[in-house]
mmCIF file of C-alpha atoms (C1' of nucleotides) in Angstrom:
data_model
loop_
_atom_site.group_PDB
_atom_site.id
_atom_site.type_symbol
_atom_site.label_atom_id
_atom_site.label_comp_id
_atom_site.label_asym_id
_atom_site.label_seq_id
_atom_site.Cartn_x
_atom_site.Cartn_y
_atom_site.Cartn_z
ATOM 1 C CA MET A 122 98.615 111.941 101.421
ATOM 2 C CA ARG A 123 101.405 111.551 103.983
ATOM 3 C CA LYS A 124 103.027 108.527 102.517
ATOM 4 C CA GLU A 125 105.401 105.987 104.187
ATOM 5 C CA ASN A 126 106.201 102.584 103.248
ATOM 6 C CA SER A 127 103.031 101.147 104.272
ATOM 7 C CA THR A 128 101.223 98.469 102.452
ATOM 8 C CA ASN A 129 98.854 101.018 101.155
ATOM 9 C CA ALA A 130 101.585 103.215 99.766
ATOM 10 C CA ILE A 131 103.257 100.214 98.299
ATOM 11 C CA ASN A 132 100.126 99.222 96.660
ATOM 12 C CA GLU A 133 99.396 102.636 95.320
ATOM 13 C CA GLN A 134 102.899 102.462 93.759
ATOM 14 C CA PHE A 135 102.316 99.074 92.213
ATOM 15 C CA LEU A 136 99.115 100.270 90.642
ATOM 16 C CA PHE A 137 100.973 103.415 89.263
ATOM 17 C CA GLN A 138 103.260 101.036 87.517
ATOM 18 C CA VAL A 139 100.601 98.802 86.259
ATOM 19 C CA CYS A 140 99.057 101.649 84.211
ATOM 20 C CA GLU A 141 98.934 105.371 84.148
ATOM 21 C CA LEU A 142 95.237 105.075 84.553
ATOM 22 C CA ASN A 143 95.767 104.503 88.101
ATOM 23 C CA SER A 144 97.842 107.530 88.645
ATOM 24 C CA ALA A 145 95.466 109.726 86.594
ATOM 25 C CA ILE A 146 92.601 108.644 88.947
ATOM 26 C CA ALA A 147 94.793 109.251 91.976
ATOM 27 C CA MET A 148 95.305 112.920 90.778
ATOM 28 C CA ILE A 149 91.546 113.731 90.182
ATOM 29 C CA SER A 150 89.909 111.753 92.970
ATOM 30 C CA GLY A 151 89.688 113.432 96.378
ATOM 31 C CA ARG A 152 86.901 115.425 97.569
ATOM 32 C CA TRP A 153 86.286 118.663 95.625
ATOM 33 C CA LYS A 154 89.361 118.240 93.480
ATOM 34 C CA SER A 155 87.804 117.604 89.904
ATOM 35 C CA GLN A 156 84.936 120.066 90.689
ATOM 36 C CA ILE A 157 87.637 122.736 91.424
ATOM 37 C CA VAL A 158 89.238 122.052 88.109
ATOM 38 C CA TYR A 159 85.990 122.339 86.347
ATOM 39 C CA SER A 160 85.179 125.519 88.073
ATOM 40 C CA ILE A 161 88.416 127.133 87.106
ATOM 41 C CA SER A 162 87.881 126.114 83.582
ATOM 42 C CA GLN A 163 84.598 127.954 83.698
ATOM 43 C CA GLY A 164 86.328 131.129 84.880
ATOM 44 C CA ASN A 165 86.155 130.754 88.726
ATOM 45 C CA ASN A 166 89.694 130.983 88.960
ATOM 46 C CA ARG A 167 90.211 132.942 92.230
ATOM 47 C CA PHE A 168 90.200 131.763 95.754
ATOM 48 C CA HIS A 169 87.051 133.706 96.778
ATOM 49 C CA LEU A 170 85.172 132.698 93.702
ATOM 50 C CA LEU A 171 85.760 129.189 94.466
ATOM 51 C CA LYS A 172 84.682 129.660 97.981
ATOM 52 C CA LYS A 173 81.446 131.058 96.592
ATOM 53 C CA GLU A 174 80.919 128.156 94.175
ATOM 54 C CA LEU A 175 81.472 125.612 96.882
ATOM 55 C CA PRO A 176 79.749 126.999 99.935
ATOM 56 C CA ASN A 177 80.526 123.988 102.164
ATOM 57 C CA ILE A 178 84.217 123.900 101.650
ATOM 58 C CA SER A 179 86.281 125.367 104.356
ATOM 59 C CA GLU A 180 89.286 127.653 103.396
ATOM 60 C CA GLN A 181 91.793 125.236 104.778
ATOM 61 C CA VAL A 182 90.474 122.448 102.708
ATOM 62 C CA LEU A 183 90.256 124.613 99.527
ATOM 63 C CA GLY A 184 93.799 125.723 99.905
ATOM 64 C CA ARG A 185 94.927 122.199 100.447
ATOM 65 C CA GLN A 186 93.245 120.837 97.388
ATOM 66 C CA LEU A 187 94.567 123.764 95.295
ATOM 67 C CA ARG A 188 98.022 122.995 96.545
ATOM 68 C CA GLU A 189 97.725 119.419 95.573
ATOM 69 C CA LEU A 190 96.324 120.261 92.030
ATOM 70 C CA GLU A 191 99.417 122.548 91.870
ATOM 71 C CA THR A 192 101.716 119.775 92.922
ATOM 72 C CA HIS A 193 100.296 117.536 90.051
ATOM 73 C CA ALA A 194 100.876 120.377 87.633
ATOM 74 C CA ILE A 195 97.172 120.684 86.807
ATOM 75 C CA ILE A 196 96.942 124.288 87.871
ATOM 76 C CA ILE A 197 99.362 127.135 88.390
ATOM 77 C CA LYS A 198 99.157 129.885 90.840
ATOM 78 C CA ARG A 199 99.906 133.411 89.422
ATOM 79 C CA GLU A 200 99.786 136.858 90.827
ATOM 80 C CA ILE A 201 97.593 138.964 88.701
ATOM 81 C CA PRO A 202 99.838 141.833 87.453
ATOM 82 C CA GLU A 203 98.865 145.427 88.099
ATOM 83 C CA THR A 204 96.130 144.816 90.634
ATOM 84 C CA VAL A 205 96.704 146.876 93.707
ATOM 85 C CA PRO A 206 95.694 144.505 96.487
ATOM 86 C CA SER A 207 97.751 141.924 94.519
ATOM 87 C CA GLY A 208 95.281 139.389 93.470
ATOM 88 C CA ILE A 209 96.029 135.632 92.976
ATOM 89 C CA GLU A 210 94.620 133.707 90.233
ATOM 90 C CA TYR A 211 94.760 129.987 89.423
ATOM 91 C CA VAL A 212 95.338 128.956 85.873
ATOM 92 C CA LEU A 213 95.051 125.672 84.131
ATOM 93 C CA THR A 214 98.304 124.210 82.660
ATOM 94 C CA ASN A 215 98.065 122.497 79.379
ATOM 95 C CA LYS A 216 97.761 119.268 81.536
ATOM 96 C CA GLY A 217 94.792 120.791 83.267
ATOM 97 C CA ILE A 218 93.278 121.877 79.919
ATOM 98 C CA ASP A 219 93.477 118.421 78.540
ATOM 99 C CA LEU A 220 91.998 117.170 81.453
ATOM 100 C CA VAL A 221 88.692 119.049 81.086
ATOM 101 C CA PRO A 222 87.392 117.075 78.155
ATOM 102 C CA VAL A 223 88.070 113.790 79.924
ATOM 103 C CA LEU A 224 86.132 115.159 82.959
ATOM 104 C CA GLU A 225 83.281 115.872 80.609
ATOM 105 C CA LYS A 226 83.209 112.487 79.341
ATOM 106 C CA LEU A 227 83.091 111.197 82.792
ATOM 107 C CA CYS A 228 80.233 113.481 83.559
ATOM 108 C CA ASP A 229 78.290 112.222 80.500
ATOM 109 C CA TRP A 230 78.883 108.768 81.685
ATOM 110 C CA GLY A 231 77.503 109.573 85.091
ATOM 111 C CA LYS A 232 74.498 111.274 83.557
ATOM 112 C CA THR A 233 73.790 108.627 81.263
ATOM 113 C CA TYR A 234 73.458 106.027 84.001
ATOM 114 C CA ALA A 235 72.249 108.194 86.807
ATOM 115 C CA ASP A 236 69.720 106.885 89.270
ATOM 116 C CA GLY A 237 69.510 103.348 88.067
ATOM 117 C CA LYS A 238 68.247 103.554 84.460
ATOM 118 C CA ALA A 239 69.094 101.115 81.857
ATOM 119 C CA ILE A 240 71.570 98.936 83.621
ATOM 120 C CA ALA A 241 71.869 95.522 81.895
ATOM 121 C CA VAL A 242 74.505 93.155 81.119
ATOM 122 C CA CYS A 243 75.510 92.551 77.514
ATOM 123 C CA SER A 244 72.094 91.880 76.065
ATOM 124 C CA ASP A 245 71.991 88.175 75.930
ATOM 125 C CA LEU A 246 73.245 87.602 79.418
ATOM 126 C CA ILE A 247 70.164 88.832 81.251
ATOM 127 C CA ASN A 248 67.548 86.428 80.181
ATOM 128 C CA SER A 249 69.681 83.284 80.699
ATOM 129 C CA SER A 250 70.036 81.188 83.747
ATOM 130 C CA ARG A 251 68.894 82.388 87.175
ATOM 131 C CA MET B 111 81.908 103.973 102.788
ATOM 132 C CA ARG B 112 79.911 103.688 106.096
ATOM 133 C CA LYS B 113 78.141 106.934 105.860
ATOM 134 C CA GLU B 114 76.242 108.976 108.249
ATOM 135 C CA ASN B 115 75.352 112.527 108.303
ATOM 136 C CA SER B 116 78.699 113.571 108.903
ATOM 137 C CA THR B 117 80.054 116.780 107.272
ATOM 138 C CA ASN B 118 82.035 114.531 104.941
ATOM 139 C CA ALA B 119 78.953 112.647 103.861
ATOM 140 C CA ILE B 120 76.988 115.914 103.413
ATOM 141 C CA ASN B 121 79.710 117.445 101.229
ATOM 142 C CA GLU B 122 79.743 114.311 99.220
ATOM 143 C CA GLN B 123 76.136 114.493 98.691
ATOM 144 C CA PHE B 124 76.405 118.257 97.864
ATOM 145 C CA LEU B 125 79.032 117.442 95.019
ATOM 146 C CA PHE B 126 76.798 114.738 93.710
ATOM 147 C CA GLN B 127 74.108 117.171 93.098
ATOM 148 C CA VAL B 128 76.431 119.770 91.692
ATOM 149 C CA CYS B 129 77.444 117.522 88.771
ATOM 150 C CA GLU B 130 77.306 113.739 87.982
ATOM 151 C CA LEU B 131 81.017 114.184 87.524
ATOM 152 C CA ASN B 132 81.508 113.814 91.042
ATOM 153 C CA SER B 133 79.458 110.772 91.468
ATOM 154 C CA ALA B 134 81.221 109.252 88.509
ATOM 155 C CA ILE B 135 84.498 109.880 90.057
ATOM 156 C CA ALA B 136 83.335 108.567 93.391
ATOM 157 C CA MET B 137 82.433 105.309 91.631
ATOM 158 C CA ILE B 138 85.755 104.703 89.935
ATOM 159 C CA SER B 139 87.991 105.915 92.645
ATOM 160 C CA GLY B 140 89.276 103.729 95.332
ATOM 161 C CA ARG B 141 92.292 101.681 95.328
ATOM 162 C CA TRP B 142 92.284 98.845 92.585
ATOM 163 C CA LYS B 143 88.770 99.613 91.480
ATOM 164 C CA SER B 144 89.250 100.873 87.912
ATOM 165 C CA GLN B 145 92.122 98.546 87.335
ATOM 166 C CA ILE B 146 89.736 95.804 88.244
ATOM 167 C CA VAL B 147 87.196 97.164 85.684
ATOM 168 C CA TYR B 148 89.870 97.204 83.132
ATOM 169 C CA SER B 149 91.143 93.739 83.832
ATOM 170 C CA ILE B 150 87.710 92.444 83.658
ATOM 171 C CA SER B 151 87.265 94.116 80.281
ATOM 172 C CA GLN B 152 90.372 92.330 79.095
ATOM 173 C CA GLY B 153 88.921 88.910 80.096
ATOM 174 C CA ASN B 154 90.212 88.429 83.708
ATOM 175 C CA ASN B 155 86.606 88.012 84.822
ATOM 176 C CA ARG B 156 87.222 85.363 87.534
ATOM 177 C CA PHE B 157 88.191 85.890 91.205
ATOM 178 C CA HIS B 158 91.335 83.830 90.922
ATOM 179 C CA LEU B 159 92.365 85.480 87.695
ATOM 180 C CA LEU B 160 91.973 89.000 89.131
ATOM 181 C CA LYS B 161 94.063 87.742 92.254
ATOM 182 C CA LYS B 162 96.693 86.633 89.786
ATOM 183 C CA GLU B 163 96.793 89.899 87.953
ATOM 184 C CA LEU B 164 96.890 91.989 91.111
ATOM 185 C CA PRO B 165 99.369 89.965 93.402
ATOM 186 C CA ASN B 166 99.395 92.368 96.269
ATOM 187 C CA ILE B 167 95.756 92.452 96.850
ATOM 188 C CA SER B 168 94.237 90.511 99.638
ATOM 189 C CA GLU B 169 91.216 88.382 98.929
ATOM 190 C CA GLN B 170 89.188 90.347 101.484
ATOM 191 C CA VAL B 171 89.915 93.603 99.634
ATOM 192 C CA LEU B 172 89.290 92.247 96.320
ATOM 193 C CA GLY B 173 85.963 90.823 97.322
ATOM 194 C CA ARG B 174 85.108 94.195 98.815
ATOM 195 C CA GLN B 175 85.878 96.178 95.721
ATOM 196 C CA LEU B 176 83.972 93.762 93.466
ATOM 197 C CA ARG B 177 81.026 94.006 95.745
ATOM 198 C CA GLU B 178 81.117 97.884 95.515
ATOM 199 C CA LEU B 179 81.326 97.745 91.733
ATOM 200 C CA GLU B 180 78.469 95.390 91.789
ATOM 201 C CA THR B 181 76.617 97.908 93.985
ATOM 202 C CA HIS B 182 77.255 100.620 91.535
ATOM 203 C CA ALA B 183 76.074 98.392 88.798
ATOM 204 C CA ILE B 184 79.227 98.371 86.874
ATOM 205 C CA ILE B 185 79.711 94.638 87.002
ATOM 206 C CA ILE B 186 77.485 91.761 87.604
ATOM 207 C CA LYS B 187 78.303 88.378 89.144
ATOM 208 C CA ARG B 188 77.221 85.296 87.382
ATOM 209 C CA GLU B 189 77.476 81.679 87.982
ATOM 210 C CA ILE B 190 78.999 79.962 84.950
ATOM 211 C CA PRO B 191 76.466 77.389 83.810
ATOM 212 C CA GLU B 192 77.460 73.725 83.326
ATOM 213 C CA THR B 193 80.738 73.898 85.274
ATOM 214 C CA VAL B 194 80.963 71.299 87.998
ATOM 215 C CA PRO B 195 82.669 73.126 90.698
ATOM 216 C CA SER B 196 80.173 75.943 89.789
ATOM 217 C CA GLY B 197 82.420 78.774 88.754
ATOM 218 C CA ILE B 198 81.549 82.494 89.213
ATOM 219 C CA GLU B 199 82.390 85.131 86.616
ATOM 220 C CA TYR B 200 82.173 88.880 86.491
ATOM 221 C CA VAL B 201 80.611 90.541 83.664
ATOM 222 C CA LEU B 202 80.456 94.133 82.763
ATOM 223 C CA THR B 203 76.994 95.732 82.473
ATOM 224 C CA ASN B 204 76.449 98.257 79.829
ATOM 225 C CA LYS B 205 77.391 100.928 82.215
ATOM 226 C CA GLY B 206 80.609 99.154 82.904
ATOM 227 C CA ILE B 207 81.265 98.679 79.091
ATOM 228 C CA ASP B 208 80.674 102.339 78.405
ATOM 229 C CA LEU B 209 83.134 103.221 81.197
ATOM 230 C CA VAL B 210 86.016 101.351 79.666
ATOM 231 C CA PRO B 211 86.576 104.036 76.833
ATOM 232 C CA VAL B 212 86.449 106.835 79.444
ATOM 233 C CA LEU B 213 89.153 104.962 81.472
ATOM 234 C CA GLU B 214 91.381 104.723 78.299
ATOM 235 C CA LYS B 215 91.006 108.437 77.913
ATOM 236 C CA LEU B 216 92.144 108.963 81.387
ATOM 237 C CA CYS B 217 94.974 106.591 80.847
ATOM 238 C CA ASP B 218 95.982 108.586 77.668
ATOM 239 C CA TRP B 219 95.969 111.608 79.728
ATOM 240 C CA GLY B 220 98.185 110.113 82.251
ATOM 241 C CA LYS B 221 100.523 108.830 79.857
ATOM 242 C CA THR B 222 100.845 112.182 77.982
ATOM 243 C CA TYR B 223 101.848 113.917 81.088
ATOM 244 C CA ALA B 224 103.694 111.278 82.869
ATOM 245 C CA ASP B 225 106.895 112.231 84.838
ATOM 246 C CA GLY B 226 106.650 115.937 84.455
ATOM 247 C CA LYS B 227 107.034 116.377 80.792
ATOM 248 C CA ALA B 228 105.768 119.296 78.912
ATOM 249 C CA ILE B 229 103.866 121.173 81.656
ATOM 250 C CA ALA B 230 103.207 124.709 80.898
ATOM 251 C CA VAL B 231 100.359 127.233 81.298
ATOM 252 C CA CYS B 232 98.459 128.350 78.262
ATOM 253 C CA SER B 233 101.337 129.492 76.060
ATOM 254 C CA ASP B 234 101.584 133.196 76.609
ATOM 255 C CA LEU B 235 101.269 132.969 80.401
ATOM 256 C CA ILE B 236 104.733 131.481 80.993
ATOM 257 C CA ASN B 237 106.947 134.207 79.727
ATOM 258 C CA SER B 238 105.130 136.966 81.517
ATOM 259 C CA SER B 239 105.441 138.618 85.006
ATOM 260 C CA ARG B 240 107.870 136.904 87.541
ATOM 261 C "C1'" DG C 187 91.311 152.735 114.686
ATOM 262 C "C1'" DC C 188 88.193 148.922 113.232
ATOM 263 C "C1'" DA C 189 85.993 145.971 110.318
ATOM 264 C "C1'" DA C 190 85.863 143.664 105.895
ATOM 265 C "C1'" DT C 191 87.942 141.222 101.869
ATOM 266 C "C1'" DA C 192 91.303 138.379 99.896
ATOM 267 C "C1'" DG C 193 94.279 134.668 100.546
ATOM 268 C "C1'" DC C 194 96.068 131.747 102.996
ATOM 269 C "C1'" DT C 195 98.598 127.750 106.917
ATOM 270 C "C1'" DA C 196 99.556 124.773 111.086
ATOM 271 C "C1'" DA C 197 97.869 121.522 114.451
ATOM 272 C "C1'" DC C 198 94.461 118.759 115.505
ATOM 273 C "C1'" DA C 199 90.387 115.621 115.608
ATOM 274 C "C1'" DA C 200 86.795 112.972 113.010
ATOM 275 C "C1'" DA C 201 85.592 109.850 109.673
ATOM 276 C "C1'" DA C 202 86.638 106.967 105.892
ATOM 277 C "C1'" DT C 203 89.401 103.794 103.277
ATOM 278 C "C1'" DT C 204 92.737 100.142 103.019
ATOM 279 C "C1'" DG C 205 94.872 96.118 104.823
ATOM 280 C "C1'" DT C 206 95.475 91.740 108.207
ATOM 281 C "C1'" DG C 207 94.201 87.507 110.625
ATOM 282 C "C1'" DA C 208 91.466 84.061 110.640
ATOM 283 C "C1'" DG C 209 88.041 81.108 109.106
ATOM 284 C "C1'" DC C 210 84.244 78.860 106.187
ATOM 285 C "C1'" DC C 211 81.775 76.235 102.185
ATOM 286 C "C1'" DG C 212 82.015 72.730 98.395
ATOM 287 C "C1'" DC C 213 84.389 69.809 95.389
ATOM 288 C "C1'" DA C 214 88.070 67.148 93.628
ATOM 289 C "C1'" DA C 215 92.342 64.730 93.273
ATOM 290 C "C1'" DA C 216 96.033 62.140 95.814
ATOM 291 C "C1'" DT D 198 91.235 62.013 104.774
ATOM 292 C "C1'" DT D 199 94.071 65.491 103.839
ATOM 293 C "C1'" DT D 200 95.454 68.931 100.722
ATOM 294 C "C1'" DG D 201 94.347 72.454 97.610
ATOM 295 C "C1'" DC D 202 91.652 75.439 94.535
ATOM 296 C "C1'" DG D 203 87.797 78.612 93.948
ATOM 297 C "C1'" DG D 204 85.241 81.919 96.246
ATOM 298 C "C1'" DC D 205 84.409 84.296 99.493
ATOM 299 C "C1'" DT D 206 83.190 87.032 104.712
ATOM 300 C "C1'" DC D 207 83.801 89.076 109.534
ATOM 301 C "C1'" DA D 208 85.995 91.676 112.883
ATOM 302 C "C1'" DC D 209 89.469 94.729 113.771
ATOM 303 C "C1'" DA D 210 93.765 97.560 113.145
ATOM 304 C "C1'" DA D 211 96.614 100.779 110.488
ATOM 305 C "C1'" DT D 212 96.619 104.534 107.348
ATOM 306 C "C1'" DT D 213 94.844 108.132 104.909
ATOM 307 C "C1'" DT D 214 91.553 111.702 103.836
ATOM 308 C "C1'" DT D 215 88.584 115.192 105.350
ATOM 309 C "C1'" DG D 216 87.047 118.742 108.279
ATOM 310 C "C1'" DT D 217 87.706 122.243 112.380
ATOM 311 C "C1'" DT D 218 89.627 125.736 115.204
ATOM 312 C "C1'" DA D 219 92.320 129.178 115.401
ATOM 313 C "C1'" DG D 220 95.484 132.174 113.462
ATOM 314 C "C1'" DC D 221 98.097 135.299 110.259
ATOM 315 C "C1'" DT D 222 99.436 139.084 106.386
ATOM 316 C "C1'" DA D 223 98.165 142.897 103.661
ATOM 317 C "C1'" DT D 224 95.075 146.304 101.690
ATOM 318 C "C1'" DT D 225 90.668 149.212 101.302
ATOM 319 C "C1'" DG D 226 86.868 151.545 103.258
ATOM 320 C "C1'" DC D 227 84.467 153.968 107.012
#
DNA sequence: GCAATAGCTAACAAAATTGTGAGCCGCAAA
DNA sequence: TTTGCGGCTCACAATTTTGTTAGCTATTGC
């Protein structure tokens, strides 16, 4: 996100002010990002573990997304103490931890309406008019 | 989203298969989109009402986002019966209605951690190591 | 020494999203 | 009959996101 004062950036800011919903979505959208958060919450909290989980991701992209998640204070990068080749792990902040159940809600919603099952307008509306 | 079999599109598909979470996020991310859903749920269910609510949006963009929301079966477009200049309204489907509380959860999460307040790793982790 | 593992990053290219300019239809009021 | 509202859409340009190529440090194992 290399901003400027383009219309795009201005509109983004506008939405951020309308409701935190928009900044929340900005933080979790982006390819791989929420999947990374979820994977970390499941224990895949090291660079190489994430790489294994997401076989198609390139290291550059993974590093970039991790940095962004760190910027948004969803995760924190830590050296694992007392490891000789000095490992790095990613830990969810409390912000990140609170995000997980919300992601699960989103996931449930996605599952419920996967494919195209059971889509309808609010009952009475379907069988009226055209 | 004019897909192809670009790496980008392939990775998107990969994530969709990993978890519905990713398809859910793909449906609600995108500038204005979730704000539109929320606005419709609040009663701003006509083109011109949405335009008023979102002063910076261009009509082209609004129309496009509405179309995408329709494609994802989150909203449905209906003619309002018995109106003489034949008005159009947008109605949330049950899928859309179920989405609203999830958006509210996201919003709450965003509010809780707005600015940079109270970010910390899981208690004990802060005051250890470097 | 040489390869492998872990953990990255910069610079660039490709693809996707977002915004702009212009225009179109039907209807109604002035 | 011209203006204005409501409701859009197309083609194109600007911006942003995503992916690629190449590299770099440090340590372990052979």
